[in-house]
Coordinates of C-alpha atoms in Angstrom, one line a residue:
Chain A
X1 CA -3.6 -31.9 66.6
X2 CA -2.7 -29.8 63.4
X3 CA -4.5 -30.4 60.0
X4 CA -1.8 -31.6 57.5
X5 CA -2.6 -31.3 53.8
X6 CA -1.3 -34.4 51.6
X7 CA -1.3 -34.0 47.8
X8 CA -1.0 -36.7 45.7
X9 CA 1.4 -35.9 42.6
X10 CA 3.0 -37.6 39.6
X11 CA 6.8 -37.2 39.3
X12 CA 6.0 -35.1 36.2
X13 CA 8.5 -31.8 35.5
X14 CA 6.8 -28.6 37.1
X15 CA 4.3 -30.3 38.9
X16 CA 5.5 -29.4 42.4
X17 CA 6.0 -25.9 41.0
X18 CA 2.6 -25.7 39.8
X19 CA 1.4 -26.7 43.3
X20 CA 3.3 -24.1 45.1
X21 CA 2.0 -21.6 42.7
X22 CA -1.5 -22.4 43.5
X23 CA -1.3 -21.9 46.9
X24 CA 0.8 -18.4 46.4
X25 CA -2.1 -17.3 44.2
X26 CA -4.6 -18.4 46.7
X27 CA -2.8 -16.3 49.2
X28 CA -1.9 -19.6 51.4
X29 CA 1.1 -19.2 53.5
X30 CA 3.1 -22.7 54.2
X31 CA 5.0 -23.2 57.0
X32 CA 6.4 -26.8 56.1
X33 CA 6.6 -28.7 53.3
X34 CA 7.8 -32.4 53.0
X35 CA 7.8 -34.6 49.7
X36 CA 7.5 -38.4 50.2
X37 CA 8.9 -39.8 46.8
X38 CA 8.3 -43.1 45.0
X39 CA 9.6 -43.6 41.3
X40 CA 6.7 -42.9 40.0
X41 CA 4.8 -40.4 42.1
X42 CA 4.8 -38.5 45.3
X43 CA 3.0 -37.7 48.4
X44 CA 3.8 -33.5 49.5
X45 CA 2.8 -32.8 53.0
X46 CA 2.0 -29.5 53.7
X47 CA 1.3 -27.3 56.9
X48 CA 0.0 -24.0 56.4
X49 CA -1.9 -20.9 57.5
X50 CA -5.4 -22.0 56.2
X51 CA -5.8 -25.8 55.6
X52 CA -9.3 -25.8 55.1
X53 CA -9.3 -22.9 52.3
X54 CA -5.9 -24.5 50.9
X55 CA -8.0 -27.7 50.2
X56 CA -10.5 -25.7 48.5
X57 CA -8.0 -23.9 46.3
X58 CA -5.7 -26.9 45.6
X59 CA -8.9 -28.8 44.3
X60 CA -9.9 -25.8 42.5
X61 CA -6.6 -25.7 40.8
X62 CA -7.3 -29.8 40.1
X63 CA -5.2 -31.3 42.6
X64 CA -6.2 -34.3 44.8
X65 CA -5.9 -33.7 48.6
X66 CA -6.8 -35.4 51.9
X67 CA -6.4 -34.1 55.2
X68 CA -4.8 -35.7 58.2
X69 CA -4.1 -34.9 61.6
X70 CA -0.3 -34.8 62.9
X71 CA 1.0 -33.6 66.3
X72 CA 3.8 -31.3 66.4
X73 CA 5.9 -31.1 69.4
X74 CA 8.5 -28.6 70.5
X75 CA 11.7 -30.6 70.9
X76 CA 14.0 -29.9 73.9
X77 CA 17.2 -28.4 72.2
X78 CA 19.5 -30.8 73.8
X79 CA 21.2 -34.0 73.0
X80 CA 18.7 -37.0 73.6
X81 CA 15.9 -34.7 73.3
X82 CA 14.2 -36.3 70.3
X83 CA 15.3 -39.7 71.7
X84 CA 13.2 -39.0 74.8
X85 CA 10.1 -37.8 72.7
X86 CA 10.2 -41.1 70.8
X87 CA 10.9 -43.3 73.5
X88 CA 8.0 -42.1 75.2
X89 CA 5.8 -42.9 71.9
X90 CA 7.4 -46.4 71.8
X91 CA 6.8 -47.0 75.4
X92 CA 2.8 -46.5 74.9
X93 CA 3.0 -48.8 71.7
X94 CA 2.2 -46.0 69.4
X95 CA 3.9 -46.1 65.8
X96 CA 5.2 -43.3 64.1
X97 CA 4.5 -43.2 60.6
X98 CA 6.8 -40.7 59.7
X99 CA 8.2 -37.4 61.0
X100 CA 9.8 -34.2 59.8
X101 CA 11.0 -31.2 61.4
X102 CA 11.5 -27.2 61.0
X103 CA 12.8 -24.5 63.2
X104 CA 10.6 -21.8 64.6
X105 CA 12.1 -18.6 63.5
X106 CA 11.1 -17.0 66.5
X107 CA 12.1 -19.9 69.3
X108 CA 15.2 -21.8 70.0
X109 CA 13.6 -25.3 69.8
X110 CA 12.7 -27.4 66.5
X111 CA 9.4 -28.2 65.8
X112 CA 8.8 -31.8 65.4
X113 CA 5.8 -33.0 63.2
X114 CA 4.6 -36.6 64.1
X115 CA 2.2 -38.7 62.0
X116 CA 1.0 -41.8 64.5
X117 CA -1.6 -43.8 64.5
X118 CA -3.2 -42.5 67.6
X119 CA -2.8 -38.6 67.9
X120 CA -5.0 -38.2 71.0
X121 CA -3.1 -40.9 72.8
X122 CA 0.3 -39.7 72.0
X123 CA -0.4 -36.1 72.9
X124 CA -1.4 -37.4 76.1
X125 CA 2.1 -39.5 76.4
X126 CA 4.1 -36.4 75.4
X127 CA 2.4 -33.9 77.9
X128 CA 3.2 -36.7 80.6
X129 CA 6.6 -36.1 80.2
X130 CA 6.5 -32.7 79.8
X131 CA 7.1 -32.4 76.5
X132 CA 5.3 -29.2 74.9
X133 CA 2.6 -30.1 72.4
X134 CA 2.2 -27.0 69.8
X135 CA -1.5 -26.3 69.1
X136 CA -2.5 -25.2 65.7
X137 CA -2.8 -21.8 67.4
X138 CA 0.6 -21.7 68.4
X139 CA 2.0 -22.9 65.0
X140 CA 0.0 -19.9 62.9
X141 CA -2.9 -17.8 63.6
X142 CA -6.3 -18.1 62.0
X143 CA -8.4 -21.2 60.7
X144 CA -7.8 -23.5 63.0
X145 CA -7.9 -26.9 64.1
X146 CA -7.2 -26.6 68.0
X147 CA -5.6 -29.4 69.7
Chain B
X1 CA -45.2 -65.7 30.7
X2 CA -46.5 -64.5 27.5
X3 CA -46.0 -67.7 25.8
X4 CA -45.1 -70.3 28.2
X5 CA -45.7 -73.1 25.3
X6 CA -42.4 -71.5 23.5
X7 CA -40.7 -69.6 26.4
X8 CA -40.4 -72.8 28.7
X9 CA -40.1 -75.4 26.0
X10 CA -38.4 -78.4 26.6
X11 CA -34.7 -77.9 25.3
X12 CA -34.9 -80.9 22.9
X13 CA -38.0 -79.8 21.3
X14 CA -36.7 -76.4 21.3
X15 CA -33.8 -77.3 19.3
X16 CA -35.7 -79.6 16.9
X17 CA -37.9 -76.5 16.4
X18 CA -34.6 -74.4 15.8
X19 CA -33.3 -76.8 13.2
X20 CA -36.4 -77.3 11.4
X21 CA -36.7 -73.3 11.0
X22 CA -33.1 -72.6 10.6
X23 CA -32.9 -74.9 7.5
X24 CA -36.0 -73.1 5.9
X25 CA -34.1 -69.8 6.7
X26 CA -31.0 -70.9 5.0
X27 CA -32.7 -72.1 1.6
X28 CA -34.8 -69.0 1.8
X29 CA -31.8 -66.4 2.1
X30 CA -29.9 -68.7 -0.7
X31 CA -32.8 -68.4 -2.9
X32 CA -33.9 -64.8 -2.6
X33 CA -30.8 -62.7 -1.5
X34 CA -27.9 -62.7 -4.1
X35 CA -25.2 -61.3 -1.3
X36 CA -26.0 -64.7 0.3
X37 CA -25.8 -66.8 -2.5
X38 CA -22.6 -65.4 -3.8
X39 CA -21.2 -65.9 -0.5
X40 CA -22.2 -69.3 0.1
X41 CA -21.1 -70.0 -3.4
X42 CA -17.8 -68.6 -3.2
X43 CA -17.3 -70.4 0.0
X44 CA -18.2 -73.9 -1.1
X45 CA -21.1 -74.0 1.1
X46 CA -24.4 -76.0 0.1
X47 CA -27.3 -74.6 2.2
X48 CA -29.2 -77.9 1.7
X49 CA -26.5 -79.8 3.4
X50 CA -26.9 -78.4 6.9
X51 CA -28.0 -81.3 9.0
X52 CA -27.5 -80.3 12.8
X53 CA -27.4 -77.2 14.8
X54 CA -23.8 -77.6 15.1
X55 CA -23.1 -77.3 11.5
X56 CA -23.9 -73.7 11.5
X57 CA -20.4 -73.1 12.8
X58 CA -19.4 -73.8 9.2
X59 CA -21.7 -71.1 7.8
X60 CA -20.0 -68.0 6.6
X61 CA -20.7 -64.9 8.7
X62 CA -22.8 -61.8 7.9
X63 CA -21.3 -58.4 9.0
X64 CA -22.5 -54.9 9.2
X65 CA -20.6 -54.0 5.6
X66 CA -22.5 -56.6 3.9
X67 CA -25.7 -54.8 5.0
X68 CA -24.1 -51.5 3.8
X69 CA -23.0 -52.8 0.6
X70 CA -26.6 -53.6 -0.2
X71 CA -28.3 -50.3 0.9
X72 CA -31.1 -49.8 0.7
X73 CA -32.8 -52.9 0.1
X74 CA -30.4 -55.4 -1.4
X75 CA -30.5 -57.7 2.0
X76 CA -34.4 -57.9 1.4
X77 CA -35.7 -61.5 0.9
X78 CA -39.1 -60.8 -0.2
X79 CA -40.3 -58.4 -2.8
X80 CA -41.4 -54.7 -2.0
X81 CA -45.0 -55.3 -2.1
X82 CA -44.6 -58.0 0.7
X83 CA -42.9 -55.3 3.0
X84 CA -45.0 -53.1 5.4
X85 CA -42.8 -51.1 7.4
X86 CA -39.0 -49.8 7.0
X87 CA -36.6 -48.8 10.1
X88 CA -33.2 -47.7 9.9
X89 CA -30.3 -48.1 12.1
X90 CA -29.2 -45.1 13.7
X91 CA -26.1 -44.9 11.8
X92 CA -23.8 -44.2 14.8
X93 CA -20.9 -46.2 13.5
X94 CA -21.1 -45.4 9.6
X95 CA -23.7 -45.6 6.8
X96 CA -27.4 -45.8 7.8
X97 CA -28.9 -49.3 7.0
X98 CA -32.4 -50.1 6.3
X99 CA -34.4 -53.0 7.4
X100 CA -37.9 -54.1 6.2
X101 CA -40.7 -56.2 7.8
X102 CA -43.4 -58.2 6.4
X103 CA -46.7 -58.2 8.3
X104 CA -45.7 -61.6 9.7
X105 CA -42.6 -60.0 11.2
X106 CA -44.5 -57.2 12.6
X107 CA -46.9 -59.7 14.1
X108 CA -44.2 -61.8 15.7
X109 CA -42.0 -58.8 16.8
X110 CA -45.4 -58.0 18.6
X111 CA -45.3 -61.0 20.5
X112 CA -41.5 -60.7 21.4
X113 CA -42.0 -57.4 23.1
X114 CA -45.2 -58.6 24.6
X115 CA -42.8 -61.3 26.4
X116 CA -40.8 -58.8 27.5
X117 CA -43.0 -56.6 28.8
X118 CA -44.7 -59.6 30.8
X119 CA -41.4 -60.5 32.1
X120 CA -41.0 -56.9 33.9
X121 CA -44.3 -57.9 35.5
X122 CA -46.6 -56.2 33.4
X123 CA -50.2 -57.2 32.3
X124 CA -53.4 -56.0 30.7
X125 CA -54.2 -53.9 33.5
X126 CA -50.8 -51.6 33.3
X127 CA -50.3 -48.4 32.1
X128 CA -47.3 -48.2 29.9
X129 CA -45.2 -45.2 29.1
X130 CA -43.1 -45.5 25.9
X131 CA -40.7 -42.7 25.9
X132 CA -38.3 -44.6 23.5
X133 CA -38.4 -42.5 20.3
X134 CA -40.8 -43.0 17.6
X135 CA -39.6 -43.0 13.7
X136 CA -37.0 -44.6 11.8
X137 CA -35.2 -46.1 15.3
X138 CA -36.9 -49.5 16.0
X139 CA -37.3 -48.7 20.2
X140 CA -40.7 -46.9 20.0
X141 CA -42.9 -48.8 17.5
X142 CA -41.1 -52.1 18.7
X143 CA -42.1 -51.6 22.4
X144 CA -45.8 -50.0 21.4
X145 CA -47.0 -53.0 19.4
X146 CA -45.8 -55.3 22.3
X147 CA -47.3 -53.2 24.8
X148 CA -50.6 -53.2 23.2
X149 CA -50.4 -57.0 22.5
X150 CA -50.0 -57.8 26.0
X151 CA -53.1 -55.5 26.5
X152 CA -51.8 -52.7 28.4
X153 CA -52.9 -49.2 27.9
X154 CA -50.2 -47.8 25.9
X155 CA -49.0 -44.1 25.9
X156 CA -47.0 -43.2 22.5
X157 CA -45.7 -40.0 24.3
X158 CA -42.1 -41.1 22.3
X159 CA -38.7 -39.0 23.7
X160 CA -38.3 -35.8 24.5
X161 CA -40.3 -32.8 26.6
X162 CA -39.4 -34.5 29.8
X163 CA -41.4 -32.1 32.3
X164 CA -44.3 -33.4 30.0
X165 CA -43.3 -36.7 30.6
X166 CA -43.4 -36.7 34.2
X167 CA -46.6 -34.8 34.2
X168 CA -47.9 -37.5 32.3
X169 CA -46.6 -40.2 34.1
X170 CA -47.8 -38.6 37.2
X171 CA -51.6 -37.8 35.8
X172 CA -52.0 -41.0 33.9
X173 CA -50.9 -43.3 36.7
X174 CA -48.1 -45.0 34.6
X175 CA -47.0 -48.3 35.9
X176 CA -44.4 -49.3 33.9
X177 CA -41.8 -47.1 31.7
X178 CA -39.9 -47.9 28.5
X179 CA -36.9 -45.8 28.0
X180 CA -33.4 -45.8 27.6
X181 CA -31.8 -46.0 31.1
X182 CA -29.8 -42.5 30.5
X183 CA -33.1 -40.7 29.4
X184 CA -35.0 -42.4 32.6
X185 CA -32.6 -41.3 35.2
X186 CA -32.9 -37.8 33.6
X187 CA -36.8 -38.2 34.3
X188 CA -36.0 -38.9 37.5
X189 CA -33.9 -35.8 38.1
X190 CA -36.6 -33.5 36.4
X191 CA -39.0 -34.9 38.3
X192 CA -37.0 -34.1 41.7
X193 CA -36.8 -30.5 40.2
X194 CA -40.4 -30.3 39.7
X195 CA -41.3 -31.0 43.2
X196 CA -42.2 -34.7 41.9
X197 CA -40.9 -37.8 43.7
X198 CA -41.5 -40.8 41.3
X199 CA -41.3 -43.2 44.1
X200 CA -44.3 -41.7 45.5
X201 CA -46.0 -42.4 42.1
X202 CA -47.6 -45.8 41.0
X203 CA -44.6 -46.7 38.7
X204 CA -43.3 -50.3 39.5
X205 CA -41.3 -51.3 36.5
X206 CA -38.7 -50.0 34.1
X207 CA -37.9 -51.5 30.6
X208 CA -34.8 -50.1 29.6
X209 CA -32.5 -50.8 26.7
X210 CA -30.5 -49.5 23.4
X211 CA -27.5 -48.6 25.3
X212 CA -25.2 -50.2 27.3
X213 CA -25.8 -49.7 31.1
X214 CA -24.1 -51.1 34.0
X215 CA -25.1 -52.6 37.4
X216 CA -24.3 -49.5 39.4
X217 CA -26.9 -47.8 36.8
X218 CA -29.7 -50.3 37.7
X219 CA -29.3 -49.5 41.4
X220 CA -29.4 -45.9 40.8
X221 CA -32.4 -46.0 38.4
X222 CA -34.3 -48.5 41.1
X223 CA -33.4 -46.1 43.8
X224 CA -34.4 -43.1 42.1
X225 CA -37.6 -44.3 40.2
X226 CA -38.5 -46.8 42.6
X227 CA -39.1 -49.4 40.0
X228 CA -37.6 -52.9 39.1
X229 CA -35.3 -52.4 36.3
X230 CA -35.2 -54.8 33.6
X231 CA -32.4 -54.9 30.9
X232 CA -33.6 -55.8 27.2
X233 CA -31.5 -56.1 24.0
X234 CA -32.2 -56.0 20.4
X235 CA -30.8 -54.2 17.6
X236 CA -32.4 -53.4 14.4
X237 CA -30.5 -55.5 11.9
X238 CA -31.7 -58.4 14.0
X239 CA -35.3 -57.2 14.8
X240 CA -34.9 -54.2 17.1
X241 CA -36.2 -54.5 20.7
X242 CA -37.2 -58.1 21.8
X243 CA -34.5 -60.0 20.9
X244 CA -33.4 -60.8 24.5
X245 CA -34.6 -59.5 27.9
X246 CA -34.3 -60.2 31.4
X247 CA -36.9 -61.7 33.7
X248 CA -37.8 -61.2 37.2
X249 CA -34.1 -62.5 38.7
X250 CA -32.6 -59.8 36.8
X251 CA -29.6 -62.3 35.8
X252 CA -28.9 -62.3 32.2
X253 CA -31.2 -61.6 29.5
X254 CA -33.3 -64.6 28.0
X255 CA -32.8 -65.0 24.3
X256 CA -36.0 -65.7 22.2
X257 CA -34.4 -68.7 20.9
X258 CA -37.4 -70.1 19.1
X259 CA -36.8 -67.1 16.7
X260 CA -32.9 -66.4 17.2
X261 CA -29.9 -68.8 17.3
X262 CA -27.4 -67.1 19.3
X263 CA -23.6 -68.1 19.4
X264 CA -20.5 -66.4 21.1
X265 CA -17.8 -66.7 19.0
X266 CA -13.9 -65.7 19.7
X267 CA -13.5 -62.6 17.9
X268 CA -9.8 -63.3 17.1
X269 CA -10.5 -66.9 15.8
X270 CA -14.2 -66.5 14.9
X271 CA -14.7 -70.3 16.3
X272 CA -17.7 -71.1 18.7
X273 CA -16.6 -70.7 22.5
X274 CA -18.0 -73.0 25.1
X275 CA -21.1 -71.7 27.3
X276 CA -19.5 -69.6 29.8
X277 CA -16.9 -67.8 27.9
X278 CA -16.8 -64.5 26.7
X279 CA -16.6 -63.4 23.1
X280 CA -18.5 -61.6 20.1
X281 CA -22.5 -62.3 20.2
X282 CA -23.5 -63.9 16.7
X283 CA -27.0 -64.1 15.8
X284 CA -29.1 -65.9 13.2
X285 CA -32.5 -64.9 12.3
X286 CA -34.6 -68.3 11.8
X287 CA -38.3 -66.6 11.4
X288 CA -37.8 -63.0 9.7
X289 CA -39.3 -62.9 6.5
X290 CA -38.1 -59.4 5.5
X291 CA -34.7 -59.2 6.0
X292 CA -33.2 -62.3 7.5
X293 CA -29.6 -62.5 8.8
X294 CA -27.4 -65.5 9.3
X295 CA -24.6 -65.6 11.8
X296 CA -24.6 -62.0 12.0
X297 CA -22.0 -60.5 13.9
X298 CA -23.1 -58.3 16.2
X299 CA -19.6 -56.9 17.5
X300 CA -21.4 -56.7 21.1
X301 CA -19.3 -58.4 23.8
X302 CA -21.2 -60.8 25.9
X303 CA -21.4 -64.8 27.2
X304 CA -23.8 -67.5 27.7
X305 CA -24.8 -67.7 31.4
X306 CA -24.7 -71.6 32.0
X307 CA -27.3 -73.3 33.9
X308 CA -31.0 -72.9 34.2
X309 CA -32.9 -70.0 35.3
X310 CA -35.5 -70.3 38.3
X311 CA -38.2 -68.5 36.2
X312 CA -39.1 -71.4 34.2
X313 CA -38.1 -70.1 31.0
X314 CA -35.7 -72.6 28.9
X315 CA -34.1 -70.1 26.8
X316 CA -30.6 -69.6 27.5
X317 CA -29.2 -66.3 28.9
X318 CA -26.7 -63.8 27.9
X319 CA -25.0 -61.6 30.2
X320 CA -25.1 -57.9 30.1
X321 CA -23.3 -56.4 27.0
X322 CA -19.8 -55.7 28.3
X323 CA -18.4 -54.0 25.4
X324 CA -17.6 -54.1 21.8
X325 CA -15.3 -55.6 19.8
X326 CA -14.1 -52.6 18.1
X327 CA -12.6 -51.9 21.2
X328 CA -11.0 -55.5 21.7
X329 CA -7.3 -55.4 22.0
X330 CA -5.0 -58.6 21.3
X331 CA -2.2 -58.4 23.8
X332 CA 0.4 -61.0 23.6
X333 CA -2.2 -63.1 22.0
X334 CA -4.8 -62.6 24.4
X335 CA -8.2 -60.8 23.9
X336 CA -8.7 -58.0 26.4
X337 CA -11.3 -55.6 26.4
X338 CA -11.2 -52.5 28.2
X339 CA -14.5 -52.7 29.6
X340 CA -12.9 -55.8 31.8
X341 CA -10.4 -53.4 33.2
X342 CA -13.7 -50.9 34.0
X343 CA -15.2 -54.0 35.8
X344 CA -12.2 -54.5 38.2
X345 CA -11.9 -50.7 38.9
X346 CA -15.3 -50.3 39.8
X347 CA -15.0 -52.9 42.9
X348 CA -12.2 -51.1 44.3
X349 CA -12.7 -48.5 46.6
X350 CA -10.1 -45.9 46.4
X351 CA -9.7 -45.5 42.8
X352 CA -11.7 -43.9 40.3
X353 CA -13.3 -46.1 37.2
X354 CA -11.3 -43.7 34.9
X355 CA -8.1 -45.1 33.5
X356 CA -6.0 -45.5 30.3
X357 CA -4.2 -48.4 28.9
X358 CA -1.0 -47.7 27.6
X359 CA 0.6 -50.4 25.1
X360 CA 4.3 -50.5 24.2
X361 CA 6.8 -52.8 22.8
X362 CA 9.7 -54.1 25.2
X363 CA 12.1 -56.2 23.1
X364 CA 9.3 -58.3 21.0
X365 CA 6.9 -58.3 23.9
X366 CA 3.9 -56.3 24.1
X367 CA 3.9 -54.6 27.6
X368 CA 0.8 -53.0 29.3
X369 CA 0.7 -50.3 31.3
X370 CA -2.8 -49.3 33.1
X371 CA -2.9 -46.0 34.4
X372 CA -5.4 -45.4 36.9
X373 CA -6.9 -42.7 39.0
X374 CA -6.4 -42.4 42.8
X375 CA -10.0 -41.4 43.9
X376 CA -10.2 -37.8 44.7
X377 CA -11.4 -39.0 48.2
X378 CA -8.7 -41.4 49.0
X379 CA -6.5 -40.7 51.9
X380 CA -3.4 -40.8 50.1
X381 CA -1.2 -39.6 53.0
X382 CA 0.8 -42.7 53.5
X383 CA 2.7 -44.2 50.8
X384 CA 2.4 -47.7 52.2
X385 CA -1.4 -47.1 51.7
X386 CA -0.8 -45.9 47.8
X387 CA 1.5 -49.1 47.4
X388 CA -1.1 -51.4 48.7
X389 CA -3.6 -50.0 46.6
X390 CA -1.5 -50.4 43.7
X391 CA -0.7 -53.7 44.5
X392 CA -4.4 -54.4 44.7
X393 CA -5.4 -52.9 41.7
X394 CA -2.7 -54.7 39.7
X395 CA -3.5 -58.3 41.2
X396 CA -7.1 -57.8 40.6
X397 CA -6.6 -56.6 36.8
X398 CA -4.0 -59.4 36.1
X399 CA -6.6 -62.3 37.4
X400 CA -9.5 -60.6 35.4
X401 CA -7.5 -60.7 32.1
X402 CA -5.1 -63.3 32.6
X403 CA -1.9 -61.5 31.2
X404 CA 0.6 -59.6 33.2
X405 CA 0.5 -55.9 33.4
X406 CA 1.6 -52.6 35.4
X407 CA -0.3 -50.3 37.1
X408 CA 0.5 -46.6 37.1
X409 CA -1.5 -44.4 39.8
X410 CA -2.2 -40.8 38.3
X411 CA -3.5 -37.8 39.8
X412 CA -7.1 -37.5 40.4
X413 CA -9.3 -36.2 37.5
X414 CA -6.0 -36.2 35.3
X415 CA -7.4 -38.8 32.9
X416 CA -9.1 -36.7 30.0
X417 CA -12.8 -36.9 30.3
X418 CA -14.7 -37.2 27.1
X419 CA -18.5 -36.4 26.4
X420 CA -18.7 -38.8 23.5
X421 CA -16.5 -42.2 23.5
X422 CA -13.8 -42.3 25.9
X423 CA -10.3 -42.9 24.7
X424 CA -9.4 -45.7 26.5
X425 CA -6.2 -47.3 25.1
X426 CA -3.0 -45.6 23.6
X427 CA -1.3 -48.1 21.5
X428 CA 2.3 -47.1 20.9
X429 CA 3.5 -50.8 19.9
X430 CA 4.0 -49.8 16.5
X431 CA 6.4 -46.9 17.3
X432 CA 9.3 -49.2 18.1
X433 CA 10.3 -50.8 21.3
X434 CA 11.1 -48.6 24.5

């Protein structure tokens, strides 16, 4: 499982830039960023190399941060690859709250991030069908919340 | 109970006593205080015409400005030779006002404060530390005389020098503390720094007042000090401490109705409201000699708690002061107190009790948007959780205020903190419609 940071932001001009600048100044490297927005506010979800330190950096800079556990899987690079993954979760009755993906610069596979209600069970279900669940060490080196 | 013959007096007899004392008080102020005479003559009110307590509703009000205009001695109803004590209001809201007491006033005041200490569970065997300020402020001496009247061993330590306060509390075996709630909390913290846990000391009760405090503060004080924390209420214009205080039930403050008539009025229409409804607290002193006040508008917000108290006192109770009319908003004709919003927010996990009310015009209608901080510890990863939170906050505020509002969730710690009075309201209604 991977530690994901969620930052609550009001929809104000420049706020996202301030957020990323704070991380940059703190020497935090992001691997993925996804914004869920409503008319008035948004939640910015971040995967980064040192999540624990990133929380401290952001709180110091005045942002509200919460940490949640997500699972990352390498989705096979073929038609129906993602569908297989989702169906196996569905078969287990696991609900996907949201998902987003990015491409590993080294590899050929896409990495999909899932927020599910029971990440431990989801991981089992995925491993049962041979899907590779990426650990935090696999995603980035130090400051690990290992799977 | 210190004076059960009054504190538990049968209601009908009590009201008879009030009426008789009120009639005398009205005539006394009319004859001795030019401010009242002028005011009543202009309003066409004849003090001798009052026949019932209900008639009080037609008597003109007295306000803080009347007292300021009479500075320093214009409100006194007796010659200076009969005044034995002068105090002055703290002047937090403007010019200082001076209050004078006759020997009889001081005597009655001691009785009233003795009632307060007795209601907190104190008796002659108790050792009472008075950490209210002694001086022009009524708190110190007011509490002091009451504690002595009850027969307690009274320590006139006054405020300040917190470490010495803690040392005295420990060495003297203090059992009852009288202080402002914020100072009592500071004493608790200071004690811990000194390696003393006040909960291990004999201290059993705290008589706290002179500033607004919340139910959460009570829990905190009772936890840190290991005491029963009693809320007391008073204001120098009416007497000082001793106007009203809680009993052991800690559910509302019994007003000493044999000396003060309490009314709750709608701050907009100034009409009395039925028991149970919130409004501005108005006091009439019916035994004060030095400086009687008739229908004095306190600008404090409370309500009468309907029903009887199981402690046996027949005096009606006012609820803990929830705010000041100075903060009152009139939105679409409805009176709204920002403190009502605060009360709602403290009951909802996931939001901080920091908020701002932004008022604008939409067409001809007032529009209210309440900005509420998401709690720093709220798990706001999922939008639907935030939406649920927003809906809940909105529903609860709407239900408390009985007007429709919008809620905007804002970032944790984004609403400006203030060391003094927080800026809770941004009124943009005069800046045209949006």
